[in-house]
Short mmCIF file of C-alpha atoms and ligand atoms in Angstrom, two decimals:
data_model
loop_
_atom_site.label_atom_id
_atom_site.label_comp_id
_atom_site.label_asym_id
_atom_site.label_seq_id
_atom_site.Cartn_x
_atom_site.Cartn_y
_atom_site.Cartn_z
CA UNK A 285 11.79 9.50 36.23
CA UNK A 286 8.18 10.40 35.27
CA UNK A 287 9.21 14.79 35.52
CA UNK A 288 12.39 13.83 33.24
CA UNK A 289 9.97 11.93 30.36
CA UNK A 290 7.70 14.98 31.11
CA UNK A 291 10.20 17.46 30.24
CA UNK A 292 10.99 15.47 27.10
CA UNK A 293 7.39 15.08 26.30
CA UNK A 294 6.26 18.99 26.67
CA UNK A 295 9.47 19.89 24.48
CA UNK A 296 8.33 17.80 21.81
CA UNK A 297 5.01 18.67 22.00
CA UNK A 298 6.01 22.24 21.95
CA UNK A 299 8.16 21.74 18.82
CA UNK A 300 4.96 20.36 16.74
CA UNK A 301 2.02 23.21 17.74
CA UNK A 302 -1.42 21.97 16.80
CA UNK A 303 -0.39 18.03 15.92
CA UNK A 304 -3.33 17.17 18.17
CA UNK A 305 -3.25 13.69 16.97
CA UNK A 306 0.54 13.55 17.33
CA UNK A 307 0.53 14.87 20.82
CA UNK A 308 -2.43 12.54 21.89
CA UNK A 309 -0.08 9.42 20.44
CA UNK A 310 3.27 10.78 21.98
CA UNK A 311 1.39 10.76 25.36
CA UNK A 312 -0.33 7.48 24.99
CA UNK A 313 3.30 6.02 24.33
CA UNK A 314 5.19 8.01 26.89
CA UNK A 315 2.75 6.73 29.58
CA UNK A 316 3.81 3.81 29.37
CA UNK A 317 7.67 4.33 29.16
CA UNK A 318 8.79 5.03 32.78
CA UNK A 319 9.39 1.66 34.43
CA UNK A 320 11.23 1.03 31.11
CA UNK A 321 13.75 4.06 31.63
CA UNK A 322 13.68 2.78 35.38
CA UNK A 323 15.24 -0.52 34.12
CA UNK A 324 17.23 1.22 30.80
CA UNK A 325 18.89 4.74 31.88
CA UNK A 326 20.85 3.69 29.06
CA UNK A 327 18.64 4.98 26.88
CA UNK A 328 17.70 8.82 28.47
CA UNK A 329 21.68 9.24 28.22
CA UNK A 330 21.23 8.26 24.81
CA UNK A 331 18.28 10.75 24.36
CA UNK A 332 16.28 7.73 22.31
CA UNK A 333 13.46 9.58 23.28
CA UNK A 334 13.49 12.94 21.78
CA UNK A 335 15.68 11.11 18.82
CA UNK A 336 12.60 8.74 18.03
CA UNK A 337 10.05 11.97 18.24
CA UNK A 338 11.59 13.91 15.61
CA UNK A 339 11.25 11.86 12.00
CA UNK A 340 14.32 11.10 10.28
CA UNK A 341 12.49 13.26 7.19
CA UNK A 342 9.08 14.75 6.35
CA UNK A 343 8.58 15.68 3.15
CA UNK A 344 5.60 18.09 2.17
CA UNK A 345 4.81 18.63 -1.67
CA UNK A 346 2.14 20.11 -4.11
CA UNK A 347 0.04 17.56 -6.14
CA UNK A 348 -1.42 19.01 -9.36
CA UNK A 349 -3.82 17.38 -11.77
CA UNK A 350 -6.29 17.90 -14.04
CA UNK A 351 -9.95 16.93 -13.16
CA UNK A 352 -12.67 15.62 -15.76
CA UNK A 353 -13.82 19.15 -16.20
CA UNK A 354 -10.68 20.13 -17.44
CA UNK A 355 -10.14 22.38 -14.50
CA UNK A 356 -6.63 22.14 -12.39
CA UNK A 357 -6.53 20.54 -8.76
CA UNK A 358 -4.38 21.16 -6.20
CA UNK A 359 -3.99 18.64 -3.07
CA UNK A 360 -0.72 18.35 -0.75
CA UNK A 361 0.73 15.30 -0.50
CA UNK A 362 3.25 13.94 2.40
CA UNK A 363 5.38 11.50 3.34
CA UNK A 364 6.74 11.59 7.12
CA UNK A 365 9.92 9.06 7.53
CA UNK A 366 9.92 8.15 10.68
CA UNK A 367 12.64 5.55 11.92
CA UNK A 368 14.56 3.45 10.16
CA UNK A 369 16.13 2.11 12.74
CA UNK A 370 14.53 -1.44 12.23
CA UNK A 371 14.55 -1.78 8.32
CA UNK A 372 13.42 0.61 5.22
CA UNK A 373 10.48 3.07 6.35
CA UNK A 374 7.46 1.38 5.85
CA UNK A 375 3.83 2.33 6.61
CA UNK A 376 0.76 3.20 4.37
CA UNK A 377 -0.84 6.13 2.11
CA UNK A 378 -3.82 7.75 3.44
CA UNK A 379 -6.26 9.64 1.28
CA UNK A 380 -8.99 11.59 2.94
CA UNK A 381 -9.85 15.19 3.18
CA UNK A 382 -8.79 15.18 6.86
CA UNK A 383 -5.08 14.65 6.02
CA UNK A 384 -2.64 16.67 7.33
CA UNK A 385 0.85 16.82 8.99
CA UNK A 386 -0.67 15.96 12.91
CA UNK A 387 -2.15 13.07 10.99
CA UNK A 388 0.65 11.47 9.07
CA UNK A 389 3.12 12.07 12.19
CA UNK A 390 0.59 10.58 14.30
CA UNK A 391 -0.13 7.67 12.28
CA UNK A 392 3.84 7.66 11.36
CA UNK A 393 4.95 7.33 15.10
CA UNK A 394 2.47 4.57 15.95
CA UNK A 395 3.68 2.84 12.96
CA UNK A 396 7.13 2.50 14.44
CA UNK A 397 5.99 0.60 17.38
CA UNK A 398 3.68 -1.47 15.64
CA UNK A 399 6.46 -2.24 13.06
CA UNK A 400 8.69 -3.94 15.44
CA UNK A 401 5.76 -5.83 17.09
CA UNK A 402 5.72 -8.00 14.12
CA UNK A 403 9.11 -8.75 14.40
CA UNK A 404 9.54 -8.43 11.18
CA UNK A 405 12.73 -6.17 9.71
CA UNK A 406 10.39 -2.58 8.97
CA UNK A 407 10.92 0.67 10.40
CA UNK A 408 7.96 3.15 10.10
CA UNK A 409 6.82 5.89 7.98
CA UNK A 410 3.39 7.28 6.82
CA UNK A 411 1.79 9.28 4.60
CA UNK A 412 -1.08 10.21 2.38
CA UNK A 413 -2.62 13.30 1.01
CA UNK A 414 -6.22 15.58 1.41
CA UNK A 415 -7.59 14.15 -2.40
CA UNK A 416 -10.43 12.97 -1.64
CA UNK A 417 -11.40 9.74 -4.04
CA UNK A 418 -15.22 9.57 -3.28
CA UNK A 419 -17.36 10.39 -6.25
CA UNK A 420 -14.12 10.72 -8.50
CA UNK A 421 -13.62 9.03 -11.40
CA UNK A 422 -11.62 6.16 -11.88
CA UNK A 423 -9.35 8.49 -14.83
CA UNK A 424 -8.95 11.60 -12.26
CA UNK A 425 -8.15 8.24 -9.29
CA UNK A 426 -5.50 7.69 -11.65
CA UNK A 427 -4.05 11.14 -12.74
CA UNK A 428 -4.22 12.31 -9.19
CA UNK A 429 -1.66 8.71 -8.25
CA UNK A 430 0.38 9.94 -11.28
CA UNK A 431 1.35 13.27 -10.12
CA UNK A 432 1.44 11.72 -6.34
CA UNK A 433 3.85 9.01 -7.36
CA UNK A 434 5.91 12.48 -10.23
CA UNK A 435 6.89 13.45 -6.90
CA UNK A 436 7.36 10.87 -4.02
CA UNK A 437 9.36 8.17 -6.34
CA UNK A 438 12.56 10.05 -5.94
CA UNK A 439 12.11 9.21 -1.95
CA UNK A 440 11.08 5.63 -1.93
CA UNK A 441 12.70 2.45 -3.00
CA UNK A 442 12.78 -1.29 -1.68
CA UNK A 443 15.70 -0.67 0.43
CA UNK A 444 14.79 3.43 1.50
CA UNK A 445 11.40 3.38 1.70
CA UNK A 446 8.02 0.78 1.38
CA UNK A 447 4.65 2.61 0.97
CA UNK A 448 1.15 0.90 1.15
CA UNK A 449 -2.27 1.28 1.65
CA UNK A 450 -4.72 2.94 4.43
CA UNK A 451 -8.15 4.79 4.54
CA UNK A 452 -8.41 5.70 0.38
CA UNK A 453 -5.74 3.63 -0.82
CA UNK A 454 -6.26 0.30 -2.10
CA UNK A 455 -5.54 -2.20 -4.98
CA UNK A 456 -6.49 0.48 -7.67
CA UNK A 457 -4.60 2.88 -6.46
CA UNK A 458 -1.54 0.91 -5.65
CA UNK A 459 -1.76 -0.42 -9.37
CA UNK A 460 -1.98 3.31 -10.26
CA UNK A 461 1.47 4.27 -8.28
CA UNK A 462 3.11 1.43 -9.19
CA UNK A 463 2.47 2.15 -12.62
CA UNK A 464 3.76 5.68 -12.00
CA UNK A 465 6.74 4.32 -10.37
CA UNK A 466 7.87 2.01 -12.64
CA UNK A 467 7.49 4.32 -15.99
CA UNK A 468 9.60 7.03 -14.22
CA UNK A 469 12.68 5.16 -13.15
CA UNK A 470 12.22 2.18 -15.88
CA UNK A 471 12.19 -0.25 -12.88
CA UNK A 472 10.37 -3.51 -12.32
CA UNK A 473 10.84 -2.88 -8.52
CA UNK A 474 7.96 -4.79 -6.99
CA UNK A 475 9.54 -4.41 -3.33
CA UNK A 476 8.74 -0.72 -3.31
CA UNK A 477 4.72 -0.80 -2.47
CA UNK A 478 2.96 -3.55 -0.99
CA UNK A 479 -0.68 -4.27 -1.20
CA UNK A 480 -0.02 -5.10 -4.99
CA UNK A 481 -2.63 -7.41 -7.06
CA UNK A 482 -1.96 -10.67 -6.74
CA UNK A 483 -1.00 -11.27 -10.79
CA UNK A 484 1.76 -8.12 -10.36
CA UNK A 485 3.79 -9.02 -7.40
CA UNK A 486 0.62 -8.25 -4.88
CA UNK A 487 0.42 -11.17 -1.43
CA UNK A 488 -2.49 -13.68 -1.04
CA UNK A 489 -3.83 -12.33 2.26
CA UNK A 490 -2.91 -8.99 2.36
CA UNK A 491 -6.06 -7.67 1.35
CA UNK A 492 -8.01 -9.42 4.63
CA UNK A 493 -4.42 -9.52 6.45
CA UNK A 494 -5.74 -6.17 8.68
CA UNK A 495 -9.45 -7.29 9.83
CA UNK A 496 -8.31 -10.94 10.26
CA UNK A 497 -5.42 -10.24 12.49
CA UNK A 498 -7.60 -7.99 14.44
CA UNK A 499 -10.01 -10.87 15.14
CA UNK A 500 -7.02 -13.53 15.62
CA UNK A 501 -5.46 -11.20 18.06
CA UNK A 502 -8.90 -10.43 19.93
CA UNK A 503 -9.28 -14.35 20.12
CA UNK A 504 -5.81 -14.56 21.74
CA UNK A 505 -7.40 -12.09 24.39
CA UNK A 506 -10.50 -13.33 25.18
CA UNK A 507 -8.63 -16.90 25.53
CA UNK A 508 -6.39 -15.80 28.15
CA UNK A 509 -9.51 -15.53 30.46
CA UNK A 510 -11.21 -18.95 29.15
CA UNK A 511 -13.47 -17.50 26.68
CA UNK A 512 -13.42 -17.15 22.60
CA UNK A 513 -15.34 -15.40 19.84
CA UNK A 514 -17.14 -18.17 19.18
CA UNK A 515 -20.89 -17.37 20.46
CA UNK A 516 -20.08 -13.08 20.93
CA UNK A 517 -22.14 -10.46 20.04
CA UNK A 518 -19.94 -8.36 18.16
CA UNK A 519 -20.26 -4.96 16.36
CA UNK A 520 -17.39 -3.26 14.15
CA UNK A 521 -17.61 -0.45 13.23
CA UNK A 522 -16.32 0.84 9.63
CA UNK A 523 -17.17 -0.62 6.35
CA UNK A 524 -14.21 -0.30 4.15
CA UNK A 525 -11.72 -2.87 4.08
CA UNK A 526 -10.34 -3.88 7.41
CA UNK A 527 -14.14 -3.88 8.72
CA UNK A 528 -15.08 -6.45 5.86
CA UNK A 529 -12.53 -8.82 6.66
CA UNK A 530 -12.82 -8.25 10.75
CA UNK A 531 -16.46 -9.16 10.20
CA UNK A 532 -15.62 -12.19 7.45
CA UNK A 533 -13.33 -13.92 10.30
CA UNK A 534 -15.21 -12.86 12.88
CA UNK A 535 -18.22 -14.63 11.65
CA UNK A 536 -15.47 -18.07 10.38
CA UNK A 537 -14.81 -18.20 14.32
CA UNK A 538 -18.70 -18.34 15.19
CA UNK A 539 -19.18 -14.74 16.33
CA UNK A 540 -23.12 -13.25 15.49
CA UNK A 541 -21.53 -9.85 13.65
CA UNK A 542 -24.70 -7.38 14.24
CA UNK A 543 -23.48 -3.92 12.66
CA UNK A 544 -21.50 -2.05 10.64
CA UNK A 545 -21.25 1.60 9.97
CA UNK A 546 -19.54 4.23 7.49
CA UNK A 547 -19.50 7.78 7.65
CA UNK A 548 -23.06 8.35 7.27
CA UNK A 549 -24.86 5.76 9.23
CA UNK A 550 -24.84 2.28 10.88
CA UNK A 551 -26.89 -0.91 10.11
CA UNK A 552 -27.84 -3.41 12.42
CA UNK A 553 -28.57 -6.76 11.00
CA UNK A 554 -29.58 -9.02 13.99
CA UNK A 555 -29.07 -12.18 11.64
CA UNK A 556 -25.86 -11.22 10.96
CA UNK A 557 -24.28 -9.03 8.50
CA UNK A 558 -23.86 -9.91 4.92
CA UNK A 559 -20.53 -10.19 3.90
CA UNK A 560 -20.68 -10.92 0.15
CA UNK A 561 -23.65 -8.17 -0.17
CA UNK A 562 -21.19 -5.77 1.58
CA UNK A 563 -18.52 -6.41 -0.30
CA UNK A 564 -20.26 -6.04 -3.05
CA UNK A 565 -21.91 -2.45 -2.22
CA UNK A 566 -18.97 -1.11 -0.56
CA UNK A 567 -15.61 -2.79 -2.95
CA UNK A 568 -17.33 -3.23 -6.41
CA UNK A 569 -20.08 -0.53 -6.57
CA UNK A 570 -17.90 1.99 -4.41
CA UNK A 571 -21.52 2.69 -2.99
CA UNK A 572 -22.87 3.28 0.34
CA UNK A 573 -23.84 1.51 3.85
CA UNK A 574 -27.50 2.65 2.97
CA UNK A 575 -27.87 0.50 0.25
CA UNK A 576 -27.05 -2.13 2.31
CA UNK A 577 -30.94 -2.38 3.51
CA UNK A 578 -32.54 -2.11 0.36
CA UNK A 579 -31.38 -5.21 -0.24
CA UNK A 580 -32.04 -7.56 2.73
CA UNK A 581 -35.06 -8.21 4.91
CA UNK A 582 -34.94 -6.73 8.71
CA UNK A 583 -31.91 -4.69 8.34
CA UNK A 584 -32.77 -1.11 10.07
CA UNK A 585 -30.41 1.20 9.07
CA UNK A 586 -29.76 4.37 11.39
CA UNK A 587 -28.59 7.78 9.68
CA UNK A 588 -25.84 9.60 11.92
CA UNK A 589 -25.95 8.48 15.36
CA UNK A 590 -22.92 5.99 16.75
CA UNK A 591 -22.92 2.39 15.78
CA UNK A 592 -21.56 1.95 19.58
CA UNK A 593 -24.96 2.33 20.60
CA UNK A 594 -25.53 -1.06 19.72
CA UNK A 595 -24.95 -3.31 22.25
CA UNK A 596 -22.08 -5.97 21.95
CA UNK A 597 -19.61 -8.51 23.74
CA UNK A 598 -16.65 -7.69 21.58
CA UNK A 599 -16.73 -3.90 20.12
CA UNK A 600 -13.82 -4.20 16.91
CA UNK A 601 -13.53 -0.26 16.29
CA UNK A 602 -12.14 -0.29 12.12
CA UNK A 603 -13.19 3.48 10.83
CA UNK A 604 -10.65 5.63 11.72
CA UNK A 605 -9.22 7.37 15.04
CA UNK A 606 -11.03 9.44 17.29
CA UNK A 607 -14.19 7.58 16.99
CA UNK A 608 -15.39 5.73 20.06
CA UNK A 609 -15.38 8.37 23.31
CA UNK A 610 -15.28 8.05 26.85
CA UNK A 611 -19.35 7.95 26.55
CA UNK A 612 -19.40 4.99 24.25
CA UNK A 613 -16.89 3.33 25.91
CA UNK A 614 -18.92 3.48 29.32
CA UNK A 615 -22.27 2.35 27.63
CA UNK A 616 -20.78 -0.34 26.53
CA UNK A 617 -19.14 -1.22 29.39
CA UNK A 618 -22.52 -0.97 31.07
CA UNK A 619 -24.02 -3.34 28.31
CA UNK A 620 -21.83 -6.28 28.89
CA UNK A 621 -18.63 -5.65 26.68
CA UNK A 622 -15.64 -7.84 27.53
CA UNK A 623 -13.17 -7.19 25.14
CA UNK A 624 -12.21 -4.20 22.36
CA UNK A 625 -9.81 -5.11 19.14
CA UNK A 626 -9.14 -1.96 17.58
CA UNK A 627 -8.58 -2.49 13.74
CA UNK A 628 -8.61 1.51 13.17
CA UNK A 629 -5.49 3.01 14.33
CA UNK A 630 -6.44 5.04 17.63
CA UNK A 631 -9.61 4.66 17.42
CA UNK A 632 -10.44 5.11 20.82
CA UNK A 633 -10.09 8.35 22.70
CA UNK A 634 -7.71 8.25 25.50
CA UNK A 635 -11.01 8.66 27.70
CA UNK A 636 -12.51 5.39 26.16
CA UNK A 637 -9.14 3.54 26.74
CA UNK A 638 -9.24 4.71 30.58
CA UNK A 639 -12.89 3.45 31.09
CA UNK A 640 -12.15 0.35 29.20
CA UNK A 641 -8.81 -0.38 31.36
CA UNK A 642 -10.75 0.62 34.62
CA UNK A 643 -13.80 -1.81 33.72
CA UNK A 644 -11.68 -5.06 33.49
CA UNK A 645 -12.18 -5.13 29.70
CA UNK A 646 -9.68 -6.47 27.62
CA UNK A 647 -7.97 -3.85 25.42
CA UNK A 648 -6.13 -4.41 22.29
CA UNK A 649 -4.30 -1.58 21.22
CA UNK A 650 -4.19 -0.72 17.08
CA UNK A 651 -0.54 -0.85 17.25
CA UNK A 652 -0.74 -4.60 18.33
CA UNK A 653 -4.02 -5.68 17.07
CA UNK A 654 -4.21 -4.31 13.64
CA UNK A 655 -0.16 -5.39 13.22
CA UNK A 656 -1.23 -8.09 10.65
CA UNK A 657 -2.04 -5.74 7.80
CA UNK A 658 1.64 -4.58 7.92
CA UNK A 659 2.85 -7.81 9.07
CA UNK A 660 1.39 -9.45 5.81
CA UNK A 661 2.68 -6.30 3.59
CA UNK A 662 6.38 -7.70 4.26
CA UNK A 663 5.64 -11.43 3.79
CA UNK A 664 4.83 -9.96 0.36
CA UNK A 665 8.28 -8.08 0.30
CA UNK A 666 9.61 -11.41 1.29
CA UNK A 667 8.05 -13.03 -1.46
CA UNK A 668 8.81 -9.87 -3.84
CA UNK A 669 12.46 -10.61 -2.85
CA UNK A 670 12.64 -14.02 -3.26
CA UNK A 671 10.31 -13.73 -6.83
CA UNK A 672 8.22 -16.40 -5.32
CA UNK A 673 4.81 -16.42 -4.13
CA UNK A 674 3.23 -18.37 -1.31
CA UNK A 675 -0.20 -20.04 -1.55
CA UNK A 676 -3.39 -18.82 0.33
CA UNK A 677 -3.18 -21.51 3.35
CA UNK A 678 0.70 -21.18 3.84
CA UNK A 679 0.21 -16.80 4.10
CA UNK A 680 -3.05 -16.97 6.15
CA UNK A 681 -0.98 -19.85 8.58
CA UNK A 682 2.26 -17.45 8.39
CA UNK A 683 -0.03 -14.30 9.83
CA UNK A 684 -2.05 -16.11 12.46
CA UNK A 685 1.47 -17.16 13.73
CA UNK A 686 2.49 -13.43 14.05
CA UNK A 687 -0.83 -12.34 15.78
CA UNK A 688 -0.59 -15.10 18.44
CA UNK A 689 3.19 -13.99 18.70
CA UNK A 690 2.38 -10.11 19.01
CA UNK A 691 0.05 -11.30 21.71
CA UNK A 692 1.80 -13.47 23.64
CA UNK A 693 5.23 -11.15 23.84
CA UNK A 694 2.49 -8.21 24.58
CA UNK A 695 1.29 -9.99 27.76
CA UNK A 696 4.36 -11.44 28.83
CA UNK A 697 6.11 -8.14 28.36
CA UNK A 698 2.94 -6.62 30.75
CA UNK A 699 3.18 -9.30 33.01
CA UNK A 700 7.00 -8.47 33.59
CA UNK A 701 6.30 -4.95 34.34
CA UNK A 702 3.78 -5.62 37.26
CA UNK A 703 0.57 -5.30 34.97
CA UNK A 704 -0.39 -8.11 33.74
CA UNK A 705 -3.47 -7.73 30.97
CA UNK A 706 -2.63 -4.28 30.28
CA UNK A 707 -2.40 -4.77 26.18
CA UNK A 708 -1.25 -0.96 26.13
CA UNK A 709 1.71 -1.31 28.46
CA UNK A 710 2.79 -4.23 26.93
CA UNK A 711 2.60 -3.39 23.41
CA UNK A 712 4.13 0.43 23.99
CA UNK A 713 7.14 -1.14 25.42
CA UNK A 714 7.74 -4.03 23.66
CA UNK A 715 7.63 -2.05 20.38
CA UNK A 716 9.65 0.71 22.02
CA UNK A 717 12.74 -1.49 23.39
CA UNK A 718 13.50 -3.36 20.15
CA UNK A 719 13.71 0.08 18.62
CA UNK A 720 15.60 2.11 21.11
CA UNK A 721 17.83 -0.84 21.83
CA UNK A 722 18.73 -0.76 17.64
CA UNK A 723 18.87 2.97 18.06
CA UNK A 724 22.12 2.80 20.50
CA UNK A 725 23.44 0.00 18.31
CA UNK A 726 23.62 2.35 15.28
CA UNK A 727 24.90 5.40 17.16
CA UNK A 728 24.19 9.16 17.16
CA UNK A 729 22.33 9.68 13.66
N1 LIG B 250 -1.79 1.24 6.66
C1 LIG B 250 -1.60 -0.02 7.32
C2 LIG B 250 -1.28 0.19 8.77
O1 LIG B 250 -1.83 1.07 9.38
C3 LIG B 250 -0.63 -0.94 6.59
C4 LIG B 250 0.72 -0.39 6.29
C5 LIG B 250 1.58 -1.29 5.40
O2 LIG B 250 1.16 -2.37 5.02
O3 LIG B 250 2.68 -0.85 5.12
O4 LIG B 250 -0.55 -0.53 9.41
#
């Protein structure tokens, strides 16, 4: 079994040359998938496998606009449809200078799996672009959406296609793309973005959906061995949205939140961070982490260096993948960590994963514990579709019930495949199944 997955896995790797991030998803994912093929030949006759790594569509296009200094920008903007297998493509916008195809695909293919974790009818898609919003203003924000939206409205729709937000994109630039959307095909179509404002269509509790659910879900874990958050040292690294909200519910549980990074430093705040002077720093002054300890007596705040180096009980990685090594993961493993909820998607190297699942600690994959983000985005298609909208109570209840859920059929789906408390296992195949099984439903396409 494991040399015929192989085979599949080097010929899709082969067929996507320098996707690094791609490849080091596929091979997370297909590690997982051979006692399921064991149990399913069904679906290797069915060739679900190379089927589900090759998107449905990818589309690649040039974004011009015009900057404050009158000059002309170019960016390249994407959109990778994944599978649709489940419901309309659905998955967020990412914009950061790192963007590219390995990215989106990456991103894209975890989406899928994380998609059907939440049970909830969404197939996956992702995309984004290399604009970079930092230091823009908010008119060039806007006429770079424009010419983003000139170009991917012809490929979305409530029933084709359901973009959000990620790293870059948030409420203003939703509003901005909406906006875009709706003058081009004079359509009031709220079901085609989510992560709208709340007085246009937008969910209560989408905007903390992400970090709580990452918290909720890292609860479930740490109750499965008799423990909580309450009381834990925890440090999350990140400071844009899902961080803020990680470390808001964190700290609602009774967890002592004692850092917080972005790109160019950490603090550590042994009283506990902030969360209403970070939020204001980071979401109304746009500014940066640095600021932070201006502000607030015996902050120290490191430049560069790795916010892992601060010791925790619960480590709640929410910057952005790649960032925690096999290093970090060992020190704090060495430190007393007992438990990892990654709010980032694939944030941890596959090194850190294998010295987190060798040291006992429990390990909460992105594509299960960050679920609540998109989870929330299609209670607010719900809502959208039914031109109602649900109160603040009723949505938060609504997504603590799908973390617990992604949890529980996560460990019972481990358990049944001889490895119990392995959150990767569980959450790979779970996801995976539900698709596959909808795949050879809807035949050969
Ligand atoms: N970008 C988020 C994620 O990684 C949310 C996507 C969505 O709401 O569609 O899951």
């Amino acid at each position: 079994m494991d040399s015929r997955l192989d085979a599949i896995k080097e010929a899709v790797l082969a067929r996507s040359p320098g996707e690094l991030e791609f490849h080091q998803a596929v091979d997370e994912v297909f590690q997982s998938l051979a006692p399921v093929h064991r149990r399913h030949p069904e679906f290797l006759d069915a060739a679900v496998l190379e089927r589900l790594c090759e998107p449905e569509r990818q589309i690649i296009f040039r974004v011009p606009w015009v900057d404050d200094a009158g000059r002309i920008q170019i960016n390249r903007g994407f959109r990778v449809e994944f599978n649709s297998a489940l419901g309309p493509f659905k998955g967020g916008l990412r914009f950061h200078p790192s963007v590219n195809l390995g990215i989106v695909k990456f991103l894209g293919f975890e989406q899928i799996f994380k998609n059907s974790l939440t049970g909830m009818p969404l197939g996956g898609g992702k995309g984004g672009s290399d604009f970079d919003p930092r230091d823009r203003s908010d008119g060039e924000v806007m006429r770079f959406c424009q010419s983003f939206m000139t170009e991917l409205y012809r490929h979305i729709g409530e029933y084709t296609d359901v973009p959000a937000g990620d790293i870059g994109v948030g409420g203003r630039e939703i509003g901005y793309l909406f906006g875009q959307y709706k003058r081009i095909t004079n359509r009031y179509e709220s079901g085609v973005l989510t992560g709208k404002g709340i007085s246009w269509g937008g969910s209560l509790v989408r905007p903390e959906a992400t970090g709580y659910g990452t918290v909720i879900f890292t609860e479930q874990m740490l109750k499965t061995q008799g423990k909580s958050i309450e009381g834990q040292r925890v440090v999350v690294s990140g400071s844009g949205n899902v961080a803020i909200n990680a470390i808001e519910k964190a700290q609602a549980l009774g967890a002592l939140v004692v850092a917080c990074s972005d790109s160019e430093g950490y603090v550590v705040d042994e009283a506990g961070i902030d969360v209403a002077l970070l939020r204001q720093i980071k979401e109304v002054e746009r500014g940066r982490l640095k600021e932070y300890e201006a502000q607030r007596a015996r902050v120290s705040y490191v430049q560069g260096g790795s916010v892992w180096d601060v010791d925790a009980t619960v480590a709640l990685p929410c910057a952005t993948q790649n960032e925690l090594d096999g290093d970090a993961a060992a020190r704090l493993v060495r430190n007393g960590l007992l438990a990892v909820g990654e709010g980032a998607n694939m944030p941890s190297t596959r090194r850190a994963v294998t010295v987190f699942q060798e040291a006992g600690i429990l390990f909460g994959p992105g594509k299960a514990a960050n679920a609540g983000g998109v989870a929330t985005s299609a209670l607010e298609m719900q809502q959208n579709a039914s031109r109602d909208s649900w109160s603040f109570a009723h949505t938060e209840q609504r997504l603590a019930t799908i973390m617990v859920d992604i949890h529980d059929r996560c460990a019972a789906t481990a358990e049944s495949y001889g490895d119990p408390g392995n959150y990767v296992l569980g959450a790979n195949i779970c996801g995976f199944v539900k698709v596959a099984d909808a795949m050879l439903a809807q035949g050969v396409i």
